[in-house]
PDB file of N, CA and C in Angstrom:
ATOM      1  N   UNK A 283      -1.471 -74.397 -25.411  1.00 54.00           N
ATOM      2  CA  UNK A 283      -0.798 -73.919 -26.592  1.00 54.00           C
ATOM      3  C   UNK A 283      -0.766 -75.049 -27.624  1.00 54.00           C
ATOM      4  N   UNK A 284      -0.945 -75.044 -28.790  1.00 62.00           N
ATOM      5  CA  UNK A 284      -1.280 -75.498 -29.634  1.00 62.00           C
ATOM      6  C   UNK A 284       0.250 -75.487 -30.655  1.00 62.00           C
ATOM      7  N   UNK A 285       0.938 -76.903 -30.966  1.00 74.00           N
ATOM      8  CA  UNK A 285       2.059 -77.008 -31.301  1.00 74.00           C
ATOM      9  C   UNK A 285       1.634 -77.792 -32.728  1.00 74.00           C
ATOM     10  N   UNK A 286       2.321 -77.309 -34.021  1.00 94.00           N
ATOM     11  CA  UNK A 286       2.514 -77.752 -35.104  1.00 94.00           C
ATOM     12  C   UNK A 286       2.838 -79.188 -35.439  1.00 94.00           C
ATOM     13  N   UNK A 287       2.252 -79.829 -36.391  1.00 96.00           N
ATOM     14  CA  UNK A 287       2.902 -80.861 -36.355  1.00 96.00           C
ATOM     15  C   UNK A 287       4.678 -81.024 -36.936  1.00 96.00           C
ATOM     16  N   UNK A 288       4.708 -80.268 -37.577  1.00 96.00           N
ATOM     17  CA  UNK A 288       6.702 -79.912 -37.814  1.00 96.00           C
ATOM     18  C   UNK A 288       7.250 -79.007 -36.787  1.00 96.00           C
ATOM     19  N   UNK A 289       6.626 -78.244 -36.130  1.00 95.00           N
ATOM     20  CA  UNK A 289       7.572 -78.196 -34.611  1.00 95.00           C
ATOM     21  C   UNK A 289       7.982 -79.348 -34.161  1.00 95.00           C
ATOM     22  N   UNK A 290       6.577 -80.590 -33.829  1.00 96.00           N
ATOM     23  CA  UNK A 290       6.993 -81.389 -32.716  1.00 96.00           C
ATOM     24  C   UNK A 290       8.009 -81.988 -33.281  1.00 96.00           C
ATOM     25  N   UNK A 291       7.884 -82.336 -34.707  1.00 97.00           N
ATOM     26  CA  UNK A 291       8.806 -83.739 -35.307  1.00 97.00           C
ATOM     27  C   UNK A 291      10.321 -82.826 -35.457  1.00 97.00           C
ATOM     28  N   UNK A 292      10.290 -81.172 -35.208  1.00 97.00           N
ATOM     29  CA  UNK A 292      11.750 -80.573 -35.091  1.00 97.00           C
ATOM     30  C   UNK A 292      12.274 -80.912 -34.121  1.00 97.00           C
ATOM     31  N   UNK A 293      11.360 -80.673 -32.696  1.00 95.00           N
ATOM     32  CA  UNK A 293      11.482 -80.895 -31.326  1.00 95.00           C
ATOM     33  C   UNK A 293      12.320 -82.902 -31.420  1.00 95.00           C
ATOM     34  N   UNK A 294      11.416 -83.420 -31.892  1.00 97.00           N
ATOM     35  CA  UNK A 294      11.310 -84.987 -31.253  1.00 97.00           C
ATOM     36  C   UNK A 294      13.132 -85.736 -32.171  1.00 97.00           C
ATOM     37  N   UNK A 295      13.196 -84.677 -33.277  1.00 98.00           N
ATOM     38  CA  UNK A 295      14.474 -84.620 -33.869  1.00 98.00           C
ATOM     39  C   UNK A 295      15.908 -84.358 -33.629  1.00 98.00           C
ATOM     40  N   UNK A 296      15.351 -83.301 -32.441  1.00 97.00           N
ATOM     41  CA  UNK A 296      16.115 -82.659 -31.676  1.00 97.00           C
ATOM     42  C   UNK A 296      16.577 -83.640 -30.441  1.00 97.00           C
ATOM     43  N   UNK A 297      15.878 -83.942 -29.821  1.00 95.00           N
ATOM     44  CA  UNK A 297      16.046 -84.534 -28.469  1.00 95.00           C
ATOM     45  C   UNK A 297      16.538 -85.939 -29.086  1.00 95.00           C
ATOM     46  N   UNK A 298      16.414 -86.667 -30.321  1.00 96.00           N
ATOM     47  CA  UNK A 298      17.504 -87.765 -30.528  1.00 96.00           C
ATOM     48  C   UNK A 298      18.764 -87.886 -31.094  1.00 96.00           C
ATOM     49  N   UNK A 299      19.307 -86.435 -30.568  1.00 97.00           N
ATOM     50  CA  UNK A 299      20.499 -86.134 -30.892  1.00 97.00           C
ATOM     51  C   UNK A 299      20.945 -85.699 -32.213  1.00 97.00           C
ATOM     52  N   UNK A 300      19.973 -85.543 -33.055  1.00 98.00           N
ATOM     53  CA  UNK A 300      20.226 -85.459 -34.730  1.00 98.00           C
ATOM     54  C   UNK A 300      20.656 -83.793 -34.723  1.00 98.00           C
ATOM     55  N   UNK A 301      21.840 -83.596 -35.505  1.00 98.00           N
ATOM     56  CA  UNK A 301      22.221 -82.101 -35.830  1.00 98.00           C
ATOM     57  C   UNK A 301      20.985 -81.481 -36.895  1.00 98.00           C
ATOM     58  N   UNK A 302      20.044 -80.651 -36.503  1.00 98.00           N
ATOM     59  CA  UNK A 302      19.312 -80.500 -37.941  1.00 98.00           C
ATOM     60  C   UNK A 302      19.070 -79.017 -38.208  1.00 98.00           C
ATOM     61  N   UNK A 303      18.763 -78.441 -38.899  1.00 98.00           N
ATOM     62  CA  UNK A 303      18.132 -77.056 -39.370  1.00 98.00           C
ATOM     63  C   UNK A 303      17.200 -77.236 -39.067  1.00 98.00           C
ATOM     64  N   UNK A 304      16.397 -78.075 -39.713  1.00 96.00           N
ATOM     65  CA  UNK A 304      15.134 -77.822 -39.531  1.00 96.00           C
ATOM     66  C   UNK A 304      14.125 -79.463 -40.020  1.00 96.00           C
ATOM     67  N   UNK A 305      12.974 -79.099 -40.085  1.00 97.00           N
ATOM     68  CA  UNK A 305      12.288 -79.908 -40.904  1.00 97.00           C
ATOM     69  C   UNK A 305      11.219 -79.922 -41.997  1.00 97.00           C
ATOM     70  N   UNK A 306      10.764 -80.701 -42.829  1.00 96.00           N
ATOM     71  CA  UNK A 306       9.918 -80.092 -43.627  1.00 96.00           C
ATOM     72  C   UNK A 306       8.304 -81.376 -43.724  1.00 96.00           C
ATOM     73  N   UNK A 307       7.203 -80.805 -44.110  1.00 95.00           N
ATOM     74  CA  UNK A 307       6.308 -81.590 -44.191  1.00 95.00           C
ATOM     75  C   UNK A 307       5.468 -81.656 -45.690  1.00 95.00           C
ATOM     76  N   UNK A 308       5.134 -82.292 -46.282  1.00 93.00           N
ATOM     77  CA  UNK A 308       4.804 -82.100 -47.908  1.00 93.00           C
ATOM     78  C   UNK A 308       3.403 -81.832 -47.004  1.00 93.00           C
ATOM     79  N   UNK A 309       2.769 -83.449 -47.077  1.00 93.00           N
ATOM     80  CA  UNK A 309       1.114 -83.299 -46.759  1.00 93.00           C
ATOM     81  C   UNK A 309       1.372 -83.922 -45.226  1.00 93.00           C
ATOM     82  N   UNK A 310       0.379 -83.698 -44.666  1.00 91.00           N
ATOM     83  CA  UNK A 310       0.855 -83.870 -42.806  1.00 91.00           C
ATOM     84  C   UNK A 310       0.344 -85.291 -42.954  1.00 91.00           C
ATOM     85  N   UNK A 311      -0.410 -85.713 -43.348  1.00 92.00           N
ATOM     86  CA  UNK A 311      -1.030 -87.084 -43.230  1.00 92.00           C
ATOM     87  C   UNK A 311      -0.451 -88.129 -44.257  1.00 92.00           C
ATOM     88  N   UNK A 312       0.977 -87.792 -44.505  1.00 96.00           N
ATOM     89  CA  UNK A 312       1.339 -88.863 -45.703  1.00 96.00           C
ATOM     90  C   UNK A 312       3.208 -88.453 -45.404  1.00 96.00           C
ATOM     91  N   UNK A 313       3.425 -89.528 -44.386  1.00 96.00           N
ATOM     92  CA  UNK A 313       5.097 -89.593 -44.355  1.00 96.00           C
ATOM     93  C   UNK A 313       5.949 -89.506 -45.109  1.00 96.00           C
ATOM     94  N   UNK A 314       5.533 -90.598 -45.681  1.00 96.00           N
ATOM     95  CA  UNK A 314       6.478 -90.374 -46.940  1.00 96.00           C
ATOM     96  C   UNK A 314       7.062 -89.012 -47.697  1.00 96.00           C
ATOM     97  N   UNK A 315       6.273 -87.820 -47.493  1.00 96.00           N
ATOM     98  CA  UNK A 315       6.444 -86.572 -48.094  1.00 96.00           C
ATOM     99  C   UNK A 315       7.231 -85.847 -46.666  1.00 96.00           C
ATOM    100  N   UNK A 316       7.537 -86.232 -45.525  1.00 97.00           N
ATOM    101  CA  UNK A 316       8.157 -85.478 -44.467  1.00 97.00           C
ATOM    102  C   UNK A 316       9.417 -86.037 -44.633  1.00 97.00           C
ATOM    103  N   UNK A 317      10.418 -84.805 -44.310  1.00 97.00           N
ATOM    104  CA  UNK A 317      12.114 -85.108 -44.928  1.00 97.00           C
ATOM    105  C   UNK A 317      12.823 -84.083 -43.545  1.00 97.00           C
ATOM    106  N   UNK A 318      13.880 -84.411 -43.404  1.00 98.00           N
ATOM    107  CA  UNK A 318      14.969 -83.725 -42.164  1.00 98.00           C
ATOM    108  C   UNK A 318      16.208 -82.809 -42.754  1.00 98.00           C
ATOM    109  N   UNK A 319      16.027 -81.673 -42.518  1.00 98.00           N
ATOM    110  CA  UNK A 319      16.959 -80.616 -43.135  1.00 98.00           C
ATOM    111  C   UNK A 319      18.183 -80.782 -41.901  1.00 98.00           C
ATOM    112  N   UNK A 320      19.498 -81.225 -42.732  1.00 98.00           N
ATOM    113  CA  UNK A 320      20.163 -81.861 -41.645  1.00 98.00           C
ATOM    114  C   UNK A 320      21.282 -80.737 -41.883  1.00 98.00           C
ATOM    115  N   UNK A 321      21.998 -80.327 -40.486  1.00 98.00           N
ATOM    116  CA  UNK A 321      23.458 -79.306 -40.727  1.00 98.00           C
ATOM    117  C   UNK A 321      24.465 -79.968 -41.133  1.00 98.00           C
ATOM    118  N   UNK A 322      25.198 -79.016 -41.439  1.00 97.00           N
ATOM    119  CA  UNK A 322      26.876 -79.587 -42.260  1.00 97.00           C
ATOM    120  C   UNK A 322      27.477 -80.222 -41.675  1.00 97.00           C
ATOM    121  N   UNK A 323      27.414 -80.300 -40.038  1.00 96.00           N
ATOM    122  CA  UNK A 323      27.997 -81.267 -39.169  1.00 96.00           C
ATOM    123  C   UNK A 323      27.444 -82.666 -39.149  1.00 96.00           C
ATOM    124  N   UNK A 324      26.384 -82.582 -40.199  1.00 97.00           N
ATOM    125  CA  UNK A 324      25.734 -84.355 -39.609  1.00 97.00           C
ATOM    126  C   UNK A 324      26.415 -85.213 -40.417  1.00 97.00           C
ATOM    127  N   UNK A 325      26.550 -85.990 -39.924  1.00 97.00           N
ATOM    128  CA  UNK A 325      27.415 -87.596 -40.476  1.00 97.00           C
ATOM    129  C   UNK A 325      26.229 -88.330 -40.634  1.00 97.00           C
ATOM    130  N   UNK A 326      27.158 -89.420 -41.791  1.00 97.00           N
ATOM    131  CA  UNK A 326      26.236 -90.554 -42.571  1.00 97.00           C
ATOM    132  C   UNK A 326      25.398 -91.343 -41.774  1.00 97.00           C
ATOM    133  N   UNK A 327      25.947 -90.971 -40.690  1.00 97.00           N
ATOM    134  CA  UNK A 327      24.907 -91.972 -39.793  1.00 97.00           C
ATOM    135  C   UNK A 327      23.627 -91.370 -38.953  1.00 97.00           C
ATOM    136  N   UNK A 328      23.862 -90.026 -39.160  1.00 97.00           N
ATOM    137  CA  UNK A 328      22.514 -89.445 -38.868  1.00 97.00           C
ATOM    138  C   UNK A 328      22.255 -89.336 -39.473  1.00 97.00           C
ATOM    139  N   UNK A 329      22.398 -89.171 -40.767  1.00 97.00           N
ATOM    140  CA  UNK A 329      21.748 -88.953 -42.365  1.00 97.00           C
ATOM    141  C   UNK A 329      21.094 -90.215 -42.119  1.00 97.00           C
ATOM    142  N   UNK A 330      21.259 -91.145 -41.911  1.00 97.00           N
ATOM    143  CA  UNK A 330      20.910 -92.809 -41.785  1.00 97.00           C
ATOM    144  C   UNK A 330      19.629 -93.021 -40.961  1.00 97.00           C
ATOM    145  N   UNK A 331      19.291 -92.313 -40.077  1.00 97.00           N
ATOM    146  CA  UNK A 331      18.530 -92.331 -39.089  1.00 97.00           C
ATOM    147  C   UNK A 331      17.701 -91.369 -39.327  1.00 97.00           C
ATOM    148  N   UNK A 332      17.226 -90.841 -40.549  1.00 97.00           N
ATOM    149  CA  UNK A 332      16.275 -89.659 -41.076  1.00 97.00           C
ATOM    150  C   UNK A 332      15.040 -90.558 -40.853  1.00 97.00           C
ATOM    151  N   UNK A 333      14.866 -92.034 -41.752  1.00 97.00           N
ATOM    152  CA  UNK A 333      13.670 -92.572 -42.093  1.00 97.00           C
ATOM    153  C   UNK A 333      12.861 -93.145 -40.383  1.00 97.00           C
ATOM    154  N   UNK A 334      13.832 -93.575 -39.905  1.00 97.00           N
ATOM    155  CA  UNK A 334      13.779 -94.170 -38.203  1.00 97.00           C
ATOM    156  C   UNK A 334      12.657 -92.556 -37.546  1.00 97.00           C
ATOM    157  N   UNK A 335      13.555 -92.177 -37.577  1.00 98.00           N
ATOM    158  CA  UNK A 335      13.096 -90.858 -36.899  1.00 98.00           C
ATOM    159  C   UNK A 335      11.587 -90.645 -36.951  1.00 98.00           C
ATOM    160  N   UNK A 336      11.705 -90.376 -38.300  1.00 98.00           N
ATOM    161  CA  UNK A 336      10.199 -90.025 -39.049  1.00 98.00           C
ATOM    162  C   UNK A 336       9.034 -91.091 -38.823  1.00 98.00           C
ATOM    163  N   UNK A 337       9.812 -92.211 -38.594  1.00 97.00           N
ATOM    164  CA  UNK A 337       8.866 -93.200 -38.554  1.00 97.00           C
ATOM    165  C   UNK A 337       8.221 -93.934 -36.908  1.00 97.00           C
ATOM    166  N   UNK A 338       8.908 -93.348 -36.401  1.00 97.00           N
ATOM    167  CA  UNK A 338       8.877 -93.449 -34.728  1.00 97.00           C
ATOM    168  C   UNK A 338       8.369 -91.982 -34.294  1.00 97.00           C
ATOM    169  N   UNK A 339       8.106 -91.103 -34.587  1.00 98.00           N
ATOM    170  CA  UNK A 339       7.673 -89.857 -34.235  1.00 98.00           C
ATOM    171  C   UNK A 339       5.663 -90.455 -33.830  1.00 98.00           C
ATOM    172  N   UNK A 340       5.994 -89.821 -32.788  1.00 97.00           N
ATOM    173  CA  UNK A 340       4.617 -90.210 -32.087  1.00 97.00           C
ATOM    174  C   UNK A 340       3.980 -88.759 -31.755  1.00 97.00           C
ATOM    175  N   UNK A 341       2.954 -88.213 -32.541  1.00 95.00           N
ATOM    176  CA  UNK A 341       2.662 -86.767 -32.101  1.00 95.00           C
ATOM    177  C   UNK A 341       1.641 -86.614 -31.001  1.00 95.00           C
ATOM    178  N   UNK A 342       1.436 -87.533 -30.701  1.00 93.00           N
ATOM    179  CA  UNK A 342       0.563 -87.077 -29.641  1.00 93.00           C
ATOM    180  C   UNK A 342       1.560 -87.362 -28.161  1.00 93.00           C
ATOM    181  N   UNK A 343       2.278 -88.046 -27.773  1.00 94.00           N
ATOM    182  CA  UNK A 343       3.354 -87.934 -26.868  1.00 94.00           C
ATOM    183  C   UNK A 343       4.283 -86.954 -26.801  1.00 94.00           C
ATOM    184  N   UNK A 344       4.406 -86.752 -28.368  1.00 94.00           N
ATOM    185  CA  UNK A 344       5.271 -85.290 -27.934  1.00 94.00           C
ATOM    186  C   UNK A 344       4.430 -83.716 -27.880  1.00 94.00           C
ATOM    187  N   UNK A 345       3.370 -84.088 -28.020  1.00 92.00           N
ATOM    188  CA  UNK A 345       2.191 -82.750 -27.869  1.00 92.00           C
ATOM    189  C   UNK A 345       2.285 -82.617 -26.420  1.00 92.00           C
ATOM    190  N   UNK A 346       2.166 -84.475 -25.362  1.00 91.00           N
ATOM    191  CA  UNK A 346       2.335 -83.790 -23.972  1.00 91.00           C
ATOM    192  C   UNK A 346       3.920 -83.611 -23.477  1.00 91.00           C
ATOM    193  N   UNK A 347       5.014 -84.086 -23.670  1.00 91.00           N
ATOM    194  CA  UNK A 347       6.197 -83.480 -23.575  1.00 91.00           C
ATOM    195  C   UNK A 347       5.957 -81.844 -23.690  1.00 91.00           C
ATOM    196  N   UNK A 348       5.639 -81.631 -24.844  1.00 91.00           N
ATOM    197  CA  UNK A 348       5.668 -79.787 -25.618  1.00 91.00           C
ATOM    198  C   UNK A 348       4.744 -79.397 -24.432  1.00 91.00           C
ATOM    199  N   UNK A 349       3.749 -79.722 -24.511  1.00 89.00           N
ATOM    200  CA  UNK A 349       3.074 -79.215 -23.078  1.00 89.00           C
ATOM    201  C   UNK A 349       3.316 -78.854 -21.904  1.00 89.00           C
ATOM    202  N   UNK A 350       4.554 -80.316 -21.088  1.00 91.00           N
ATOM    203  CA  UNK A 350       4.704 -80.009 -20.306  1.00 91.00           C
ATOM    204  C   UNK A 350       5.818 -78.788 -19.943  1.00 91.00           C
ATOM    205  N   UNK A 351       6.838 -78.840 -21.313  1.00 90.00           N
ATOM    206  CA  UNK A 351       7.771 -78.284 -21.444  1.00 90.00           C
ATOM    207  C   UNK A 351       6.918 -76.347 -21.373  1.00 90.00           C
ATOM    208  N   UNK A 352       6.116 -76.248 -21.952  1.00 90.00           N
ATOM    209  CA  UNK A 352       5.542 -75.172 -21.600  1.00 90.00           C
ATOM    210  C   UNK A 352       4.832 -74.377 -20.320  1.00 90.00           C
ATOM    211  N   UNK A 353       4.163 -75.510 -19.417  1.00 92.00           N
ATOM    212  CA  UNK A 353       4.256 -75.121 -17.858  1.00 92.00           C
ATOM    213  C   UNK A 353       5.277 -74.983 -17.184  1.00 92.00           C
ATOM    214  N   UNK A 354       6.620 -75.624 -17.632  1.00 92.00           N
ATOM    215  CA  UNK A 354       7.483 -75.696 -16.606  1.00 92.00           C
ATOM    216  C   UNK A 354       8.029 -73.881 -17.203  1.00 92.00           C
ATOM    217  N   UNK A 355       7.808 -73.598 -18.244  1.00 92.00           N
ATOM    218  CA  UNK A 355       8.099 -72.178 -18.724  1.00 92.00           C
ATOM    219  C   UNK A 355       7.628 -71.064 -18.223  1.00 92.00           C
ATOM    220  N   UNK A 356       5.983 -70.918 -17.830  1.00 91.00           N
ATOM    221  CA  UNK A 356       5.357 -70.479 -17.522  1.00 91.00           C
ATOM    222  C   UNK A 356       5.774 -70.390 -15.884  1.00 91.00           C
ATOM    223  N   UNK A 357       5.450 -71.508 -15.217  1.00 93.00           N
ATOM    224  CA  UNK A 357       6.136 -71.367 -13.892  1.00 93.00           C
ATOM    225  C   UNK A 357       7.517 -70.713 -13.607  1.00 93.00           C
ATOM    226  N   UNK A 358       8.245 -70.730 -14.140  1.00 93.00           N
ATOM    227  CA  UNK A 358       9.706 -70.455 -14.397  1.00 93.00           C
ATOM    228  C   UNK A 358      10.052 -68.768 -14.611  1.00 93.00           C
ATOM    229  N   UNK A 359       8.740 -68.509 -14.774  1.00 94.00           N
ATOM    230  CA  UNK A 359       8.409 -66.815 -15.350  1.00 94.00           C
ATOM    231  C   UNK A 359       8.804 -66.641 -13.615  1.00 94.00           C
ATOM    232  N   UNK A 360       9.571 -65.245 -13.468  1.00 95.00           N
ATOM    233  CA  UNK A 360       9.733 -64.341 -12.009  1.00 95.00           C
ATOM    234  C   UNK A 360       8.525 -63.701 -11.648  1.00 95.00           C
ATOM    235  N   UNK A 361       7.811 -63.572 -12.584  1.00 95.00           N
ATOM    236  CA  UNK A 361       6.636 -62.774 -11.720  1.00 95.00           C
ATOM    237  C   UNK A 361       5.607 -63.802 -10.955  1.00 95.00           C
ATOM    238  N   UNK A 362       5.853 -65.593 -11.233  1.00 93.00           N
ATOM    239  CA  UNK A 362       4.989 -66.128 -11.048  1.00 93.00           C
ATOM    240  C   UNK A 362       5.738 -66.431  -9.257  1.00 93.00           C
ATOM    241  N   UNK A 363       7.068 -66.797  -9.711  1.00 91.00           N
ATOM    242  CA  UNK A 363       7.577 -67.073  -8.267  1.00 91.00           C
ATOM    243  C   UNK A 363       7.096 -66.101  -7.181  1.00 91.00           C
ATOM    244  N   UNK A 364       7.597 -64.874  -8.006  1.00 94.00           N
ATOM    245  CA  UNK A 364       7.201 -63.887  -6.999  1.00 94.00           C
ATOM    246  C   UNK A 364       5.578 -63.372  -6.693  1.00 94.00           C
ATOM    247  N   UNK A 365       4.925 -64.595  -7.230  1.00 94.00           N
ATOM    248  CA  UNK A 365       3.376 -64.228  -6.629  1.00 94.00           C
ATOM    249  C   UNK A 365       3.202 -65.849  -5.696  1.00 94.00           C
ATOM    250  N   UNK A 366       3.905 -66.755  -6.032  1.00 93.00           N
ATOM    251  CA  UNK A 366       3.731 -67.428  -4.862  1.00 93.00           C
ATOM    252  C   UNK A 366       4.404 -67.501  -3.740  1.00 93.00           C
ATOM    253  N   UNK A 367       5.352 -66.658  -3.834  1.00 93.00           N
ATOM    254  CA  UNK A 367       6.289 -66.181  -2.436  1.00 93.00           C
ATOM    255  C   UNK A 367       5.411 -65.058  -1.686  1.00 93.00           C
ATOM    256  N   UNK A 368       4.321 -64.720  -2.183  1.00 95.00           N
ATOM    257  CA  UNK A 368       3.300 -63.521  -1.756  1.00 95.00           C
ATOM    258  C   UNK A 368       2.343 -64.334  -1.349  1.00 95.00           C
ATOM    259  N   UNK A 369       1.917 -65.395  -1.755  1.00 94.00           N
ATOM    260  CA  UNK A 369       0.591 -65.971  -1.507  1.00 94.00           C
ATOM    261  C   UNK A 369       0.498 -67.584   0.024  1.00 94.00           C
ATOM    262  N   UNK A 370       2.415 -67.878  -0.227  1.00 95.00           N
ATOM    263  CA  UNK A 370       2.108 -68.842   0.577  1.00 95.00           C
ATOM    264  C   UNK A 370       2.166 -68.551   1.922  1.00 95.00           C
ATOM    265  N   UNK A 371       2.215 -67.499   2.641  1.00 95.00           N
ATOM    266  CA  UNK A 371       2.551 -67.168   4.352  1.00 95.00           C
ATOM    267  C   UNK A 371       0.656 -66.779   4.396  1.00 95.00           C
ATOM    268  N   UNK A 372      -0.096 -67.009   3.544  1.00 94.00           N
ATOM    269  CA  UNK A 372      -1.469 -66.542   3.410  1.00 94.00           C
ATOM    270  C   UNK A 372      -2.285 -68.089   3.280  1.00 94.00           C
ATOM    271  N   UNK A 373      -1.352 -69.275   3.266  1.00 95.00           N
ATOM    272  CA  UNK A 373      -2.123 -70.033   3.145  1.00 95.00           C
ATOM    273  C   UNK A 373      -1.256 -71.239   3.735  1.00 95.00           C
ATOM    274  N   UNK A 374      -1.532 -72.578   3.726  1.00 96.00           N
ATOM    275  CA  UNK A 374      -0.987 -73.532   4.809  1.00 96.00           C
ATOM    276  C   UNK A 374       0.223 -74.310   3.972  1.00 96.00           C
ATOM    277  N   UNK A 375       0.157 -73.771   2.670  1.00 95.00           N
ATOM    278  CA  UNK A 375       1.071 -73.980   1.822  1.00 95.00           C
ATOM    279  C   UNK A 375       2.311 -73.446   1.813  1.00 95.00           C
ATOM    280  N   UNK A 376       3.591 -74.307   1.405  1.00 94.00           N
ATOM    281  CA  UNK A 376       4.314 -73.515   0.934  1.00 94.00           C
ATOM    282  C   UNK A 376       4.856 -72.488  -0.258  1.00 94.00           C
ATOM    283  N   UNK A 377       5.721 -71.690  -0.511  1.00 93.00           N
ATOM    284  CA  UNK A 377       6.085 -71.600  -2.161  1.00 93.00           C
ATOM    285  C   UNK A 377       6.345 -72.936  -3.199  1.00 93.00           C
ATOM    286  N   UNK A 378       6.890 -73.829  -2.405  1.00 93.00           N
ATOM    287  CA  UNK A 378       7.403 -74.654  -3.627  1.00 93.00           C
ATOM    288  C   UNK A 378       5.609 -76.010  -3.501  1.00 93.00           C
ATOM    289  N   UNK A 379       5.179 -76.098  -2.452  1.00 96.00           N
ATOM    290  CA  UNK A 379       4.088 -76.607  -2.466  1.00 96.00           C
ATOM    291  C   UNK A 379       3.342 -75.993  -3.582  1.00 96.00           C
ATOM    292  N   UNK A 380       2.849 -74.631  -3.691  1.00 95.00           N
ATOM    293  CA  UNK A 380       2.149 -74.164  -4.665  1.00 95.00           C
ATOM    294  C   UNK A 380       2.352 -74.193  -6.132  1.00 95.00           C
ATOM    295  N   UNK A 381       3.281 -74.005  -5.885  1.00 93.00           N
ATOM    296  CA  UNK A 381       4.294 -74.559  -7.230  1.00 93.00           C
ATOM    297  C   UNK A 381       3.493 -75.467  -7.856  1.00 93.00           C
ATOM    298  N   UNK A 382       4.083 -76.762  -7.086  1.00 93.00           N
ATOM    299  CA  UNK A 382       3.827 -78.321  -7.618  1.00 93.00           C
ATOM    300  C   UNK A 382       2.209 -78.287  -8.079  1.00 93.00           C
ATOM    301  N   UNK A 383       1.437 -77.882  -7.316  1.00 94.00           N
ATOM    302  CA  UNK A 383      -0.101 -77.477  -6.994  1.00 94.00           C
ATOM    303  C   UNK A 383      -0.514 -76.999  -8.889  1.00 94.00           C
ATOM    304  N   UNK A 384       0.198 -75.933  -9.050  1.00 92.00           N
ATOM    305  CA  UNK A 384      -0.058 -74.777 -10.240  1.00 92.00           C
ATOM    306  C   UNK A 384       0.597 -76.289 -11.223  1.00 92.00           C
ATOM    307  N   UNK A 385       1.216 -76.418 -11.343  1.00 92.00           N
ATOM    308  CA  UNK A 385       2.205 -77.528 -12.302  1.00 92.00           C
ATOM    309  C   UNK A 385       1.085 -78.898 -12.569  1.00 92.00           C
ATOM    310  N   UNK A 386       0.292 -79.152 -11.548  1.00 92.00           N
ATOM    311  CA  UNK A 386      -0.159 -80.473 -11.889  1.00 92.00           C
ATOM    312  C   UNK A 386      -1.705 -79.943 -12.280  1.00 92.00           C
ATOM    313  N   UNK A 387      -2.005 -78.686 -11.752  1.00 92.00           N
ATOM    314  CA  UNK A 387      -3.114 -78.067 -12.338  1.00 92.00           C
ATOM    315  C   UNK A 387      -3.120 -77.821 -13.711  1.00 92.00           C
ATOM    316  N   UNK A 388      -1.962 -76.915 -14.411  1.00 88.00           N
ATOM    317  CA  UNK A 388      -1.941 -76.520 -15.433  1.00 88.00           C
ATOM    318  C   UNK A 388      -1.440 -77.996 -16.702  1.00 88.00           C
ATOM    319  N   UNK A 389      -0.889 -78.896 -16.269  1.00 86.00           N
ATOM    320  CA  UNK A 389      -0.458 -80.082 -16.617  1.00 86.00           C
ATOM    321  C   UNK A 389      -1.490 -81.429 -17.191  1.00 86.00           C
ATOM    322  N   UNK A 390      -2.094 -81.080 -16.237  1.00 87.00           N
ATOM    323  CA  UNK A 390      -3.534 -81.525 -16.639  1.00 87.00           C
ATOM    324  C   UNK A 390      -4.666 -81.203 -17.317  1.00 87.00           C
ATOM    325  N   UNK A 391      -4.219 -79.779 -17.953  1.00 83.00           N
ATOM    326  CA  UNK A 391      -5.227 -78.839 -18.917  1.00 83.00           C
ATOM    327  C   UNK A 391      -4.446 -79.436 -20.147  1.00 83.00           C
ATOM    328  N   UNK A 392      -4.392 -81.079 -20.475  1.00 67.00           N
ATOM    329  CA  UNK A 392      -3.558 -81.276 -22.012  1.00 67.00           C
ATOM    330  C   UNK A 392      -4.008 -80.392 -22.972  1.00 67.00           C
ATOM    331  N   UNK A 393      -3.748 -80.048 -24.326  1.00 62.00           N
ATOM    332  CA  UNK A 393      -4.390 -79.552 -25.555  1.00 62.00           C
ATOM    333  C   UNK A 393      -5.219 -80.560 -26.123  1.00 62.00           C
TER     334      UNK A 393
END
C-alpha cells in the first residue's frame, strides 16, 4: 500500500505526541512550504515543536512503520485467523507459528 507523503508526516506527528488536525504540504520537495494544522488544545510548546517535527520527519522510515502497521491489520482481519486455525492441524505448524510466517512474509514485501 502506497502511503502519501502528508499521511506519513500526519502519522509521524501523531506518534510525537503533537495534538493536530491535520497537516498540509505546499510542494512535497520543498519544506519550507509544509506547515502543522494544530487543535485548540495545543500549547505553545507544541506550537514550538512544528519546525523540529518537520524537520526530523524521515519518510522513508515511516513508509516502513506505515507498512508494518498495515500487516499487522491485515493479519488482525478474523477471517485470516480463522484460516490459519484451519490450516495449522494440516501442517507441522502452529496458528500463531503461521502467523509470524505470513507477518515476516508480507513484511518483507516493503513498498
Amino acid at each position: 500500500m502506497h502511503h502519501p507523503t502528508a499521511e506519513l508526516l500526519d502519522l509521524y506527528a501523531r506518534r510525537q505526541g503533537l495534538p493536530i488536525i491535520g497537516v498540509r504540504l505546499g510542494l512535497e520537495d520543498d519544506r519550507s512550504t509544509w506547515s502543522i494544522q494544530f487543535s485548540d488544545d495545543a500549547t505553545q510548546s507544541d506550537r514550538d515543536r512544528e519546525s523540529e517535527t518537520i524537520a526530523s520527519f524521515d519518510e522513508e522510515a515511516e513508509t516502513v512503520l506505515a507498512h508494518e502497521s498495515d500487516v499487522d491489520t491485515q493479519l488482525a482481519e478474523p477471517v485470516v485467523s480463522a484460516l490459519l486455525e484451519v490450516l495449522a492441524p494440516e501442517t507441522s505448524y502452529t496458528a500463531e507459528q503461521l502467523n509470524q510466517l505470513m507477518k515476516d512474509q508480507l513484511t518483507s514485501m516493503q513498498p
